[in-house]
Short mmCIF file of C-alpha atoms and ligand atoms in Angstrom, two decimals:
data_model
loop_
_atom_site.label_atom_id
_atom_site.label_comp_id
_atom_site.label_asym_id
_atom_site.label_seq_id
_atom_site.Cartn_x
_atom_site.Cartn_y
_atom_site.Cartn_z
CA MET A 1 34.70 3.25 -10.65
CA SER A 2 36.29 6.28 -9.20
CA SER A 3 34.87 7.40 -5.90
CA ASN A 4 35.32 10.96 -7.20
CA LEU A 5 32.09 10.11 -9.92
CA ILE A 6 30.54 8.53 -7.49
CA SER A 7 30.56 11.45 -5.34
CA LYS A 8 30.11 13.71 -8.09
CA TYR A 9 26.97 11.88 -9.42
CA ASN A 10 25.06 10.46 -6.64
CA ILE A 11 22.65 13.24 -6.46
CA ALA A 12 18.76 13.27 -5.83
CA GLY A 13 16.58 12.08 -9.12
CA PRO A 14 13.64 10.07 -9.97
CA ARG A 15 13.63 6.68 -11.83
CA TYR A 16 12.08 7.50 -14.84
CA THR A 17 8.60 5.52 -15.07
CA SER A 18 7.07 8.50 -16.55
CA TYR A 19 8.07 11.93 -17.93
CA PRO A 20 7.12 13.95 -16.51
CA THR A 21 7.75 12.79 -12.70
CA VAL A 22 5.29 12.53 -10.79
CA PRO A 23 6.26 15.19 -8.64
CA TYR A 24 6.42 17.46 -11.89
CA TRP A 25 3.34 16.85 -13.40
CA ASP A 26 0.90 20.03 -13.69
CA ASN A 27 -2.20 18.82 -11.59
CA LYS A 28 -3.81 22.49 -11.92
CA LYS A 29 -4.01 22.23 -15.92
CA PHE A 30 -5.54 18.72 -16.06
CA SER A 31 -8.82 18.14 -16.55
CA LEU A 32 -10.83 14.65 -16.18
CA ARG A 33 -12.33 15.12 -19.07
CA SER A 34 -9.63 16.29 -20.91
CA TYR A 35 -7.52 12.76 -19.79
CA LYS A 36 -10.52 10.70 -20.97
CA GLU A 37 -10.78 12.48 -24.48
CA THR A 38 -6.66 11.50 -24.85
CA LEU A 39 -7.45 7.77 -23.51
CA ILE A 40 -10.40 6.81 -26.32
CA ARG A 41 -8.08 8.65 -28.72
CA SER A 42 -5.38 6.22 -28.37
CA PHE A 43 -7.19 3.51 -28.06
CA LYS A 44 -9.12 4.19 -30.77
CA GLU A 45 -5.60 4.49 -32.32
CA SER A 46 -4.46 1.51 -31.01
CA ASN A 47 -6.44 -1.09 -29.70
CA THR A 48 -6.78 -3.92 -32.68
CA SER A 49 -3.00 -2.82 -33.99
CA GLU A 50 -1.55 -2.95 -30.18
CA GLY A 51 -3.60 -4.00 -27.52
CA ILE A 52 -3.56 -2.18 -23.88
CA SER A 53 -2.13 -2.71 -20.77
CA ILE A 54 -3.09 -3.32 -17.25
CA TYR A 55 -1.74 -2.49 -14.15
CA ILE A 56 -3.61 -3.96 -11.14
CA HIS A 57 -2.51 -2.48 -7.15
CA LEU A 58 -3.68 -5.30 -5.22
CA PRO A 59 -2.49 -3.55 -1.86
CA PHE A 60 -2.86 -5.71 1.47
CA CYS A 61 0.28 -7.73 3.11
CA GLU A 62 -0.08 -9.43 6.50
CA SER A 63 3.24 -7.90 7.60
CA LEU A 64 5.06 -4.58 6.91
CA CYS A 65 8.85 -5.14 5.43
CA THR A 66 10.33 -1.74 6.75
CA PHE A 67 12.05 -1.28 3.63
CA CYS A 68 9.57 -1.01 1.55
CA GLY A 69 8.42 1.86 -0.58
CA CYS A 70 5.01 0.54 -1.92
CA ASN A 71 1.72 1.60 -1.44
CA LYS A 72 0.47 -1.08 1.00
CA ARG A 73 -2.18 -1.71 3.33
CA ILE A 74 -1.08 -4.34 6.06
CA THR A 75 -3.91 -6.48 7.72
CA LYS A 76 -4.19 -9.84 8.83
CA ASN A 77 -8.08 -9.90 8.17
CA HIS A 78 -8.70 -11.09 4.95
CA SER A 79 -12.34 -9.93 4.77
CA VAL A 80 -10.91 -7.23 3.07
CA GLU A 81 -10.53 -8.82 0.09
CA ILE A 82 -14.20 -9.03 -1.69
CA PRO A 83 -14.89 -5.43 -1.18
CA TYR A 84 -11.73 -4.17 -2.60
CA LEU A 85 -11.53 -6.49 -5.65
CA LYS A 86 -15.73 -5.43 -6.41
CA SER A 87 -14.21 -2.51 -6.37
CA VAL A 88 -11.19 -3.46 -9.01
CA ILE A 89 -13.83 -5.08 -11.00
CA LYS A 90 -16.37 -2.01 -11.46
CA GLU A 91 -13.75 0.42 -11.74
CA TRP A 92 -12.73 -1.74 -15.43
CA GLU A 93 -16.58 -2.43 -16.22
CA MET A 94 -16.86 1.69 -16.05
CA TYR A 95 -13.22 2.34 -18.31
CA CYS A 96 -15.04 -0.24 -20.68
CA ASP A 97 -18.39 1.51 -20.46
CA LEU A 98 -15.96 4.75 -21.38
CA LEU A 99 -13.61 3.12 -24.50
CA GLY A 100 -17.42 1.52 -26.13
CA GLU A 101 -15.32 -1.56 -27.48
CA ARG A 102 -14.01 -4.90 -26.12
CA PRO A 103 -10.20 -3.97 -24.99
CA VAL A 104 -7.51 -6.02 -26.11
CA ILE A 105 -5.42 -7.24 -23.44
CA LYS A 106 -1.78 -7.44 -24.66
CA GLU A 107 -0.80 -7.18 -20.71
CA LEU A 108 -1.80 -7.47 -17.40
CA HIS A 109 0.16 -7.48 -14.12
CA LEU A 110 -1.02 -7.72 -10.56
CA GLY A 111 1.13 -6.29 -8.45
CA GLY A 112 1.00 -4.56 -4.81
CA GLY A 113 1.35 -4.99 -2.27
CA THR A 114 0.88 -8.38 -2.03
CA PRO A 115 -1.15 -10.15 -4.82
CA THR A 116 -0.75 -13.68 -3.06
CA PHE A 117 -2.57 -12.44 -0.08
CA PHE A 118 -5.93 -13.03 -1.63
CA SER A 119 -7.23 -16.60 -1.41
CA ILE A 120 -7.53 -18.34 -4.94
CA ASP A 121 -11.02 -18.07 -4.96
CA ASN A 122 -11.09 -14.43 -5.07
CA LEU A 123 -7.91 -14.04 -7.52
CA ASN A 124 -10.35 -16.03 -10.16
CA LEU A 125 -13.22 -14.01 -9.21
CA LEU A 126 -10.83 -11.02 -10.47
CA LEU A 127 -9.73 -12.36 -13.07
CA ASP A 128 -13.14 -13.42 -14.52
CA GLY A 129 -14.52 -10.19 -13.96
CA ILE A 130 -11.42 -8.27 -16.24
CA PHE A 131 -11.74 -11.00 -18.59
CA ARG A 132 -15.18 -11.30 -18.89
CA ILE A 133 -15.18 -8.09 -20.82
CA ALA A 134 -11.97 -8.13 -22.61
CA ASN A 135 -10.14 -10.36 -25.12
CA LYS A 136 -6.28 -11.55 -24.91
CA ALA A 137 -4.26 -10.37 -27.21
CA GLU A 138 -2.52 -13.26 -29.36
CA ASN A 139 0.95 -12.99 -27.25
CA THR A 140 -0.80 -11.94 -24.15
CA GLU A 141 1.96 -11.81 -21.18
CA LEU A 142 0.14 -12.06 -17.98
CA SER A 143 1.94 -11.84 -14.52
CA PHE A 144 2.41 -11.17 -10.94
CA GLU A 145 4.34 -10.33 -8.09
CA GLY A 146 3.98 -12.85 -5.60
CA HIS A 147 5.69 -13.35 -1.68
CA PRO A 148 7.66 -16.01 -1.54
CA ASN A 149 6.56 -16.92 2.21
CA ASN A 150 2.53 -16.79 0.74
CA THR A 151 2.55 -18.22 -2.83
CA THR A 152 0.88 -21.82 -2.58
CA LYS A 153 0.94 -24.47 -5.38
CA GLU A 154 -2.78 -23.28 -5.45
CA HIS A 155 -2.04 -20.14 -6.73
CA LEU A 156 0.23 -20.61 -9.04
CA SER A 157 -1.63 -23.42 -10.53
CA LEU A 158 -4.58 -21.25 -11.00
CA PHE A 159 -2.57 -18.83 -12.84
CA SER A 160 -1.25 -20.51 -14.81
CA LYS A 161 -4.52 -22.34 -15.73
CA LEU A 162 -5.71 -18.75 -16.59
CA GLY A 163 -2.60 -18.23 -18.88
CA PHE A 164 0.08 -16.48 -16.73
CA GLN A 165 3.52 -16.93 -17.22
CA ARG A 166 5.65 -14.67 -15.57
CA VAL A 167 5.53 -14.33 -11.67
CA SER A 168 8.89 -12.45 -9.79
CA TYR A 169 9.38 -12.93 -6.12
CA GLY A 170 10.65 -10.99 -3.61
CA VAL A 171 13.80 -12.43 -2.32
CA GLN A 172 16.18 -9.02 -1.31
CA ASP A 173 18.86 -10.68 0.31
CA TYR A 174 19.25 -14.06 2.16
CA ASN A 175 21.29 -12.69 5.07
CA GLU A 176 19.52 -13.07 8.29
CA LYS A 177 20.90 -9.97 10.00
CA VAL A 178 19.61 -7.95 6.82
CA GLN A 179 16.10 -10.13 6.89
CA LYS A 180 15.14 -8.95 10.50
CA SER A 181 16.44 -5.65 10.01
CA ILE A 182 14.17 -5.04 7.13
CA HIS A 183 11.47 -7.24 9.40
CA ARG A 184 11.23 -9.73 6.21
CA VAL A 185 12.84 -13.01 7.52
CA GLN A 186 12.39 -15.35 4.86
CA PRO A 187 14.72 -18.58 4.19
CA PHE A 188 16.58 -19.38 0.88
CA GLU A 189 14.52 -22.95 1.14
CA ASN A 190 10.68 -21.23 0.81
CA VAL A 191 12.10 -19.47 -2.05
CA LYS A 192 13.26 -22.16 -3.72
CA LYS A 193 10.26 -23.98 -3.29
CA VAL A 194 8.29 -21.35 -4.81
CA THR A 195 10.16 -20.92 -7.84
CA GLN A 196 10.59 -24.88 -8.50
CA ASP A 197 6.40 -24.83 -7.97
CA ALA A 198 6.27 -21.83 -10.54
CA ARG A 199 8.21 -24.37 -13.17
CA GLU A 200 6.18 -27.46 -12.46
CA ALA A 201 3.16 -25.18 -13.07
CA GLY A 202 4.52 -24.39 -16.05
CA PHE A 203 5.58 -20.65 -15.81
CA THR A 204 7.62 -19.70 -18.51
CA SER A 205 9.57 -16.48 -17.06
CA VAL A 206 10.70 -16.74 -12.99
CA GLY A 207 12.11 -13.63 -11.64
CA HIS A 208 13.63 -12.76 -8.35
CA ASP A 209 13.94 -9.27 -7.33
CA ILE A 210 17.39 -8.50 -5.18
CA ILE A 211 18.22 -5.35 -3.38
CA PHE A 212 21.52 -3.72 -3.06
CA GLY A 213 22.23 -0.53 -0.16
CA LEU A 214 19.83 -2.31 2.53
CA PRO A 215 20.30 -1.41 6.09
CA PHE A 216 23.35 -3.77 7.37
CA GLN A 217 24.09 -5.02 4.20
CA THR A 218 27.84 -5.83 3.21
CA LYS A 219 29.18 -7.07 -0.14
CA GLU A 220 29.59 -10.17 1.25
CA HIS A 221 25.91 -9.89 1.95
CA VAL A 222 25.04 -9.27 -1.50
CA VAL A 223 27.88 -12.35 -3.33
CA HIS A 224 26.00 -14.67 -0.89
CA THR A 225 22.98 -13.42 -1.92
CA ILE A 226 24.01 -13.94 -5.59
CA GLU A 227 25.54 -17.20 -5.15
CA ARG A 228 22.37 -18.81 -3.87
CA THR A 229 20.40 -17.39 -6.73
CA LYS A 230 22.56 -18.48 -9.24
CA GLU A 231 21.71 -22.05 -7.66
CA LEU A 232 17.82 -21.57 -8.84
CA LEU A 233 19.18 -19.25 -11.91
CA PRO A 234 15.67 -17.37 -11.91
CA ASP A 235 14.96 -16.08 -15.63
CA ARG A 236 14.50 -12.26 -14.58
CA ILE A 237 16.75 -10.92 -12.26
CA ALA A 238 15.95 -7.15 -10.45
CA PHE A 239 18.78 -5.94 -9.19
CA TYR A 240 17.34 -2.97 -7.19
CA SER A 241 19.08 -0.16 -5.81
CA TYR A 242 17.38 0.14 -1.62
CA ALA A 243 15.33 3.26 -2.62
CA HIS A 244 15.47 5.08 1.10
CA VAL A 245 12.52 7.64 0.99
CA PRO A 246 11.33 8.08 4.31
CA TRP A 247 9.36 11.27 4.11
CA ILE A 248 6.79 9.54 1.67
CA LYS A 249 3.62 9.49 4.20
CA GLY A 250 2.73 5.71 5.38
CA ASN A 251 5.82 4.26 3.58
CA GLY A 252 6.85 2.78 7.54
CA GLN A 253 11.13 2.84 6.35
CA ARG A 254 12.03 2.79 10.43
CA GLY A 255 13.01 0.25 12.72
CA TYR A 256 17.07 1.49 11.05
CA LYS A 257 18.80 5.02 11.65
CA ASP A 258 20.85 6.03 8.89
CA GLU A 259 24.11 5.03 9.52
CA ASP A 260 23.08 1.21 9.47
CA LEU A 261 23.03 1.67 5.63
CA PRO A 262 25.63 1.37 3.34
CA THR A 263 27.75 4.59 2.50
CA ALA A 264 27.25 5.68 -1.76
CA GLU A 265 30.88 4.29 -2.27
CA GLU A 266 30.02 0.98 -0.44
CA LYS A 267 26.33 0.54 -2.29
CA ARG A 268 28.32 1.07 -5.06
CA GLU A 269 30.55 -1.50 -4.40
CA GLN A 270 27.79 -3.76 -4.02
CA TYR A 271 26.26 -3.15 -7.12
CA GLU A 272 29.03 -3.48 -9.12
CA ILE A 273 29.83 -6.69 -7.79
CA GLY A 274 26.38 -8.29 -8.10
CA LYS A 275 26.60 -6.68 -11.76
CA LYS A 276 29.83 -8.56 -12.34
CA MET A 277 28.71 -11.93 -10.75
CA LEU A 278 25.36 -11.78 -13.12
CA LEU A 279 26.99 -11.25 -16.04
CA GLU A 280 29.30 -13.93 -15.43
CA ALA A 281 26.47 -16.30 -14.80
CA GLY A 282 25.50 -16.08 -18.49
CA TYR A 283 22.59 -12.71 -17.58
CA PHE A 284 22.18 -9.98 -19.67
CA GLU A 285 22.12 -6.37 -18.55
CA ILE A 286 19.08 -4.91 -19.50
CA GLY A 287 18.29 -1.44 -19.56
CA MET A 288 18.64 0.10 -15.80
CA ASP A 289 18.48 -2.63 -12.43
CA HIS A 290 17.45 -5.79 -14.55
CA PHE A 291 19.00 -8.98 -16.02
CA ALA A 292 17.66 -11.95 -17.70
CA LEU A 293 18.73 -14.49 -19.48
CA CYS A 294 18.69 -15.10 -23.50
CA THR A 295 15.83 -17.39 -23.29
CA ASP A 296 13.31 -14.95 -21.26
CA SER A 297 11.31 -12.26 -22.78
CA LEU A 298 12.78 -9.22 -21.75
CA TYR A 299 16.41 -10.63 -22.98
CA GLN A 300 14.57 -10.87 -26.62
CA ALA A 301 12.43 -7.36 -25.95
CA ILE A 302 15.77 -5.79 -26.62
CA GLU A 303 16.69 -8.22 -30.24
CA ASN A 304 12.90 -7.27 -31.21
CA LYS A 305 13.59 -3.43 -30.01
CA THR A 306 10.15 -3.90 -27.79
CA LEU A 307 11.44 -3.50 -24.65
CA HIS A 308 9.48 -0.33 -22.58
CA ARG A 309 9.03 1.24 -19.51
CA ASN A 310 6.36 2.65 -17.73
CA PHE A 311 4.78 2.70 -14.35
CA MET A 312 5.18 -1.00 -13.96
CA GLY A 313 9.04 -1.09 -14.82
CA TYR A 314 10.55 -2.40 -17.66
CA THR A 315 7.73 -4.30 -20.06
CA THR A 316 8.36 -6.31 -22.90
CA SER A 317 5.79 -4.75 -25.23
CA ARG A 318 4.95 -1.13 -26.07
CA THR A 319 1.21 -0.50 -25.74
CA ARG A 320 0.17 2.97 -26.04
CA VAL A 321 -2.76 2.84 -23.07
CA MET A 322 -2.02 1.43 -19.73
CA ILE A 323 -5.10 1.55 -17.47
CA GLY A 324 -4.16 1.36 -13.74
CA LEU A 325 -7.30 -0.17 -11.44
CA GLY A 326 -7.37 -0.11 -7.77
CA VAL A 327 -5.48 2.49 -5.25
CA SER A 328 -2.82 4.61 -5.91
CA ALA A 329 -2.49 2.95 -9.48
CA ILE A 330 -1.43 5.43 -12.51
CA SER A 331 -2.53 5.14 -15.68
CA ASP A 332 -1.06 6.20 -19.17
CA SER A 333 -2.89 7.38 -22.06
CA TRP A 334 0.52 8.19 -23.95
CA TYR A 335 -0.71 11.99 -24.08
CA GLY A 336 -1.78 11.90 -20.16
CA PHE A 337 -1.30 10.36 -16.97
CA ALA A 338 -3.83 9.84 -13.83
CA GLN A 339 -3.06 9.07 -10.83
CA ASN A 340 -6.16 7.21 -8.85
CA VAL A 341 -6.47 8.31 -4.65
CA LYS A 342 -4.58 5.94 -2.37
CA GLY A 343 -6.68 5.11 0.80
CA VAL A 344 -8.14 1.82 0.54
CA GLU A 345 -11.71 3.60 2.07
CA GLU A 346 -11.64 6.45 -0.25
CA TYR A 347 -11.26 4.59 -3.66
CA GLN A 348 -14.31 2.00 -2.50
CA ASN A 349 -17.03 4.81 -1.59
CA LEU A 350 -16.04 6.79 -4.79
CA ILE A 351 -15.91 3.94 -7.22
CA GLU A 352 -19.05 2.56 -5.35
CA ASN A 353 -20.83 5.76 -6.36
CA ASN A 354 -20.23 5.25 -10.51
CA ILE A 355 -17.06 8.56 -9.29
CA SER A 356 -13.85 8.40 -11.10
CA ALA A 357 -11.18 7.49 -8.67
CA ILE A 358 -8.20 9.44 -10.19
CA TYR A 359 -7.50 12.64 -7.96
CA ARG A 360 -4.40 13.93 -10.02
CA GLY A 361 -2.69 13.69 -13.46
CA HIS A 362 -1.14 15.77 -16.61
CA ILE A 363 -1.42 16.16 -19.93
CA LEU A 364 2.01 15.80 -22.26
CA THR A 365 2.60 19.18 -23.97
CA LYS A 366 3.67 18.86 -27.63
CA GLU A 367 7.43 19.51 -25.80
CA ASP A 368 7.04 16.70 -22.61
CA LEU A 369 5.92 14.00 -26.13
CA VAL A 370 9.34 14.68 -27.42
CA ILE A 371 12.04 14.56 -24.21
CA ARG A 372 9.75 11.60 -22.94
CA LYS A 373 10.91 9.57 -26.39
CA HIS A 374 14.41 10.70 -25.77
CA ILE A 375 14.38 9.44 -21.94
CA LEU A 376 12.50 6.17 -22.79
CA ASN A 377 15.26 5.73 -25.28
CA LEU A 378 17.65 6.41 -22.89
CA MET A 379 16.29 4.24 -20.51
CA CYS A 380 15.64 1.41 -22.47
CA ASN A 381 18.38 0.99 -25.27
CA PHE A 382 21.09 3.59 -23.49
CA LYS A 383 21.04 5.98 -26.78
CA THR A 384 18.98 8.42 -28.58
CA THR A 385 18.83 10.13 -31.92
CA TRP A 386 17.64 13.40 -33.40
CA PHE A 387 16.73 12.78 -37.46
CA THR A 388 13.78 14.65 -37.90
CA ARG A 389 11.61 18.06 -36.62
CA GLU A 390 9.89 15.45 -34.39
CA ASP A 391 12.72 14.68 -32.17
CA TYR A 392 13.73 17.86 -31.69
CA PHE A 393 13.08 20.31 -28.73
CA GLU A 394 14.39 23.97 -28.75
CA ASP A 395 16.42 23.24 -25.22
CA LEU A 396 18.24 20.20 -26.90
CA PRO A 397 21.37 21.77 -27.67
CA GLU A 398 21.60 23.56 -24.27
CA VAL A 399 21.04 19.84 -23.44
CA ILE A 400 24.02 18.36 -25.52
CA HIS A 401 26.14 21.27 -23.90
CA SER A 402 25.15 20.46 -20.27
CA LEU A 403 26.13 17.20 -20.62
CA LYS A 404 30.00 18.28 -21.80
CA GLU A 405 31.32 17.36 -18.00
CA MET A 406 29.53 14.03 -18.50
CA TYR A 407 31.64 13.24 -21.91
CA ASP A 408 35.31 14.51 -20.45
CA ASP A 409 33.92 11.97 -17.59
CA GLY A 410 33.60 8.64 -20.18
CA LEU A 411 29.91 8.74 -19.35
CA VAL A 412 28.42 9.71 -22.84
CA GLU A 413 29.47 10.14 -26.52
CA PHE A 414 27.82 12.32 -28.74
CA ASP A 415 27.52 13.86 -32.36
CA THR A 416 25.00 16.47 -34.01
CA ASN A 417 22.49 13.62 -34.14
CA PHE A 418 23.02 11.11 -31.30
CA LEU A 419 23.63 10.48 -28.15
CA LYS A 420 24.98 7.37 -26.78
CA ILE A 421 25.44 6.26 -22.61
CA THR A 422 29.11 4.08 -22.52
CA GLU A 423 29.95 1.26 -20.85
CA HIS A 424 30.92 3.20 -18.10
CA GLY A 425 28.01 5.71 -17.81
CA LYS A 426 25.73 2.66 -17.66
CA PRO A 427 25.85 3.40 -13.90
CA PHE A 428 24.82 6.91 -14.11
CA VAL A 429 21.84 6.75 -16.79
CA ARG A 430 19.60 8.22 -14.12
CA ASN A 431 21.92 11.42 -14.48
CA ILE A 432 22.01 11.67 -17.77
CA CYS A 433 17.92 11.45 -18.45
CA MET A 434 17.93 13.83 -15.90
CA ALA A 435 20.19 16.76 -18.75
CA PHE A 436 16.75 15.69 -20.69
CA ASP A 437 14.22 16.46 -18.26
CA MET A 438 13.50 20.30 -19.01
CA ARG A 439 10.81 20.42 -16.34
CA LEU A 440 13.28 19.38 -13.13
CA GLN A 441 15.69 21.99 -14.98
CA ARG A 442 13.65 24.65 -15.06
CA ASN A 443 12.31 24.30 -11.37
CA LYS A 444 14.70 22.46 -9.24
CA PRO A 445 13.32 21.19 -5.82
CA GLU A 446 14.30 22.67 -2.64
CA THR A 447 13.67 19.67 -0.67
CA GLN A 448 14.41 16.67 -2.05
CA LEU A 449 11.64 14.33 -3.51
CA PHE A 450 13.21 11.32 -4.79
CA SER A 451 15.83 8.73 -3.97
CA MET A 452 19.77 8.85 -4.43
CA THR A 453 21.13 8.11 -8.16
CA VAL A 454 23.73 5.74 -6.58
C1 SAM B 501 5.46 -4.88 -4.60
S1 SAM B 501 6.73 -5.68 -3.51
C2 SAM B 501 7.00 -7.86 -4.33
C3 SAM B 501 5.89 -8.14 -3.70
C4 SAM B 501 5.82 -8.81 -2.33
N1 SAM B 501 4.65 -7.93 -1.77
C5 SAM B 501 6.86 -9.38 -2.13
O1 SAM B 501 7.36 -8.43 -1.47
O2 SAM B 501 7.40 -10.17 -2.23
C6 SAM B 501 8.03 -4.94 -5.25
C7 SAM B 501 9.16 -5.56 -5.04
O3 SAM B 501 10.07 -3.66 -4.68
C8 SAM B 501 10.98 -3.97 -4.08
N2 SAM B 501 10.72 -2.67 -3.55
C9 SAM B 501 10.51 -2.18 -2.44
N3 SAM B 501 10.44 -1.34 -1.75
C10 SAM B 501 11.81 -1.29 -2.44
C11 SAM B 501 12.78 0.40 -1.87
N4 SAM B 501 12.53 0.90 -1.35
N5 SAM B 501 13.92 0.38 -2.91
C12 SAM B 501 14.45 -0.89 -3.82
N6 SAM B 501 13.47 -1.47 -4.49
C13 SAM B 501 11.77 -1.49 -3.18
C14 SAM B 501 11.25 -5.32 -3.58
O4 SAM B 501 12.38 -5.84 -4.29
C15 SAM B 501 10.00 -5.98 -3.95
O5 SAM B 501 10.12 -7.21 -4.18
S1 SF4 B 502 8.16 -5.54 0.16
FE1 SF4 B 502 6.07 -6.68 -0.79
S2 SF4 B 502 5.28 -7.74 1.37
FE2 SF4 B 502 6.49 -6.43 2.25
S3 SF4 B 502 5.50 -4.46 2.57
FE3 SF4 B 502 6.27 -4.21 0.74
S4 SF4 B 502 4.32 -4.94 -0.47
FE4 SF4 B 502 4.17 -5.77 1.07
#
């Protein structure tokens, strides 16, 4: 890929796990009452037909990885586990009371932080609290994020017994210098062990997260990491671009300087060689950043046209309702978004007093709903169409016109009723979605809100 294209399109841009993106939520017009109404409405429309998704944020980690952009609390004190889980279960009970009917869980994901920070007994307590008042859908997909340094056979066997089939492990990079610089020393042997243990426990989808663009990382390190990854042949690979967002409060991205990071061009080379190696190894590219073997449910979701993207990233089923439990978790009622407070103590206090932990959100307008559909189509299928009035919004002709330059650069093809991203344009999918993002177009930020698109 030419360096001209990289310098032209490497700008700050959202990753579109939602539209509107969080910095563009209209918090002033948001009210908890209207959000609850949208949630009940969507739930009634979809609970028995498609079920709902649940995301549970488990924020604790024993040690800080200095590249990490997630909301986490570092502690070695495990007495935090029970009070936190009690609040999560209570928050779930409050939702179930509001919904008034037993939810059918189609998808449940434990993320963090580090879910495997928690003991087996406590995880059992949490999941018992969730499923005691809910039903599982027929092909429910239960998954968790596991840290290779502390996922035990006992964790895997408990999860497997409870019906979990999918785990994703944070690998990042196998080079020692890179690992030291991000304060995450994690030998290949650990990843090999937990990958094998998961398979022995009956997991059908084992995923590895790999990152390019980390401090001191070179193209050779990426090649080495993928060579080693191929030895274990995970079912799914998330191949993330390192998101450098040091201005986000408390995320701890320090311990290295901006000069220690690869340049945009080096980063793009790392991505290209990584992608080539993964395709040669038999993986299929799914949406942005993801690769899967054809036997994995993520690949099958493409075949079945059910691939979806929400705050959990890419998922295999299109559920309209996603309930986020725990600190900083975001819920999606299809017609609205809502986020919980970020502090552990504040969250626990609110829930203990039967008060919702939601502190901000957004109710989607008619235009938001149409744009969201196009952005979802682009992020999941690299194409979108507008045949009916419901697919049309007032500024659509302007949007298409603004893509003329990307058309000239060979990134997109379009006609009166469709837009398609070319093979060449796939790495720039975020830039293409930005053209549809009317909230961003009408109110360009003065300070940097998002990580760079390359
Ligand atoms: C919550 S962590 C995974 C679970 C567990 N805490 C661990 O580290 O193994 C989820 C994944 O997010 C990705 N991630 C975190 N911070 C990132 C950043 N700044 N840029 C890109 N990916 C990031 C990493 O690949 C990480 O494995
Ligand atoms: S990468 Fe995982 S273990 Fe490391 S700080 Fe982030 S959430 Fe915690």
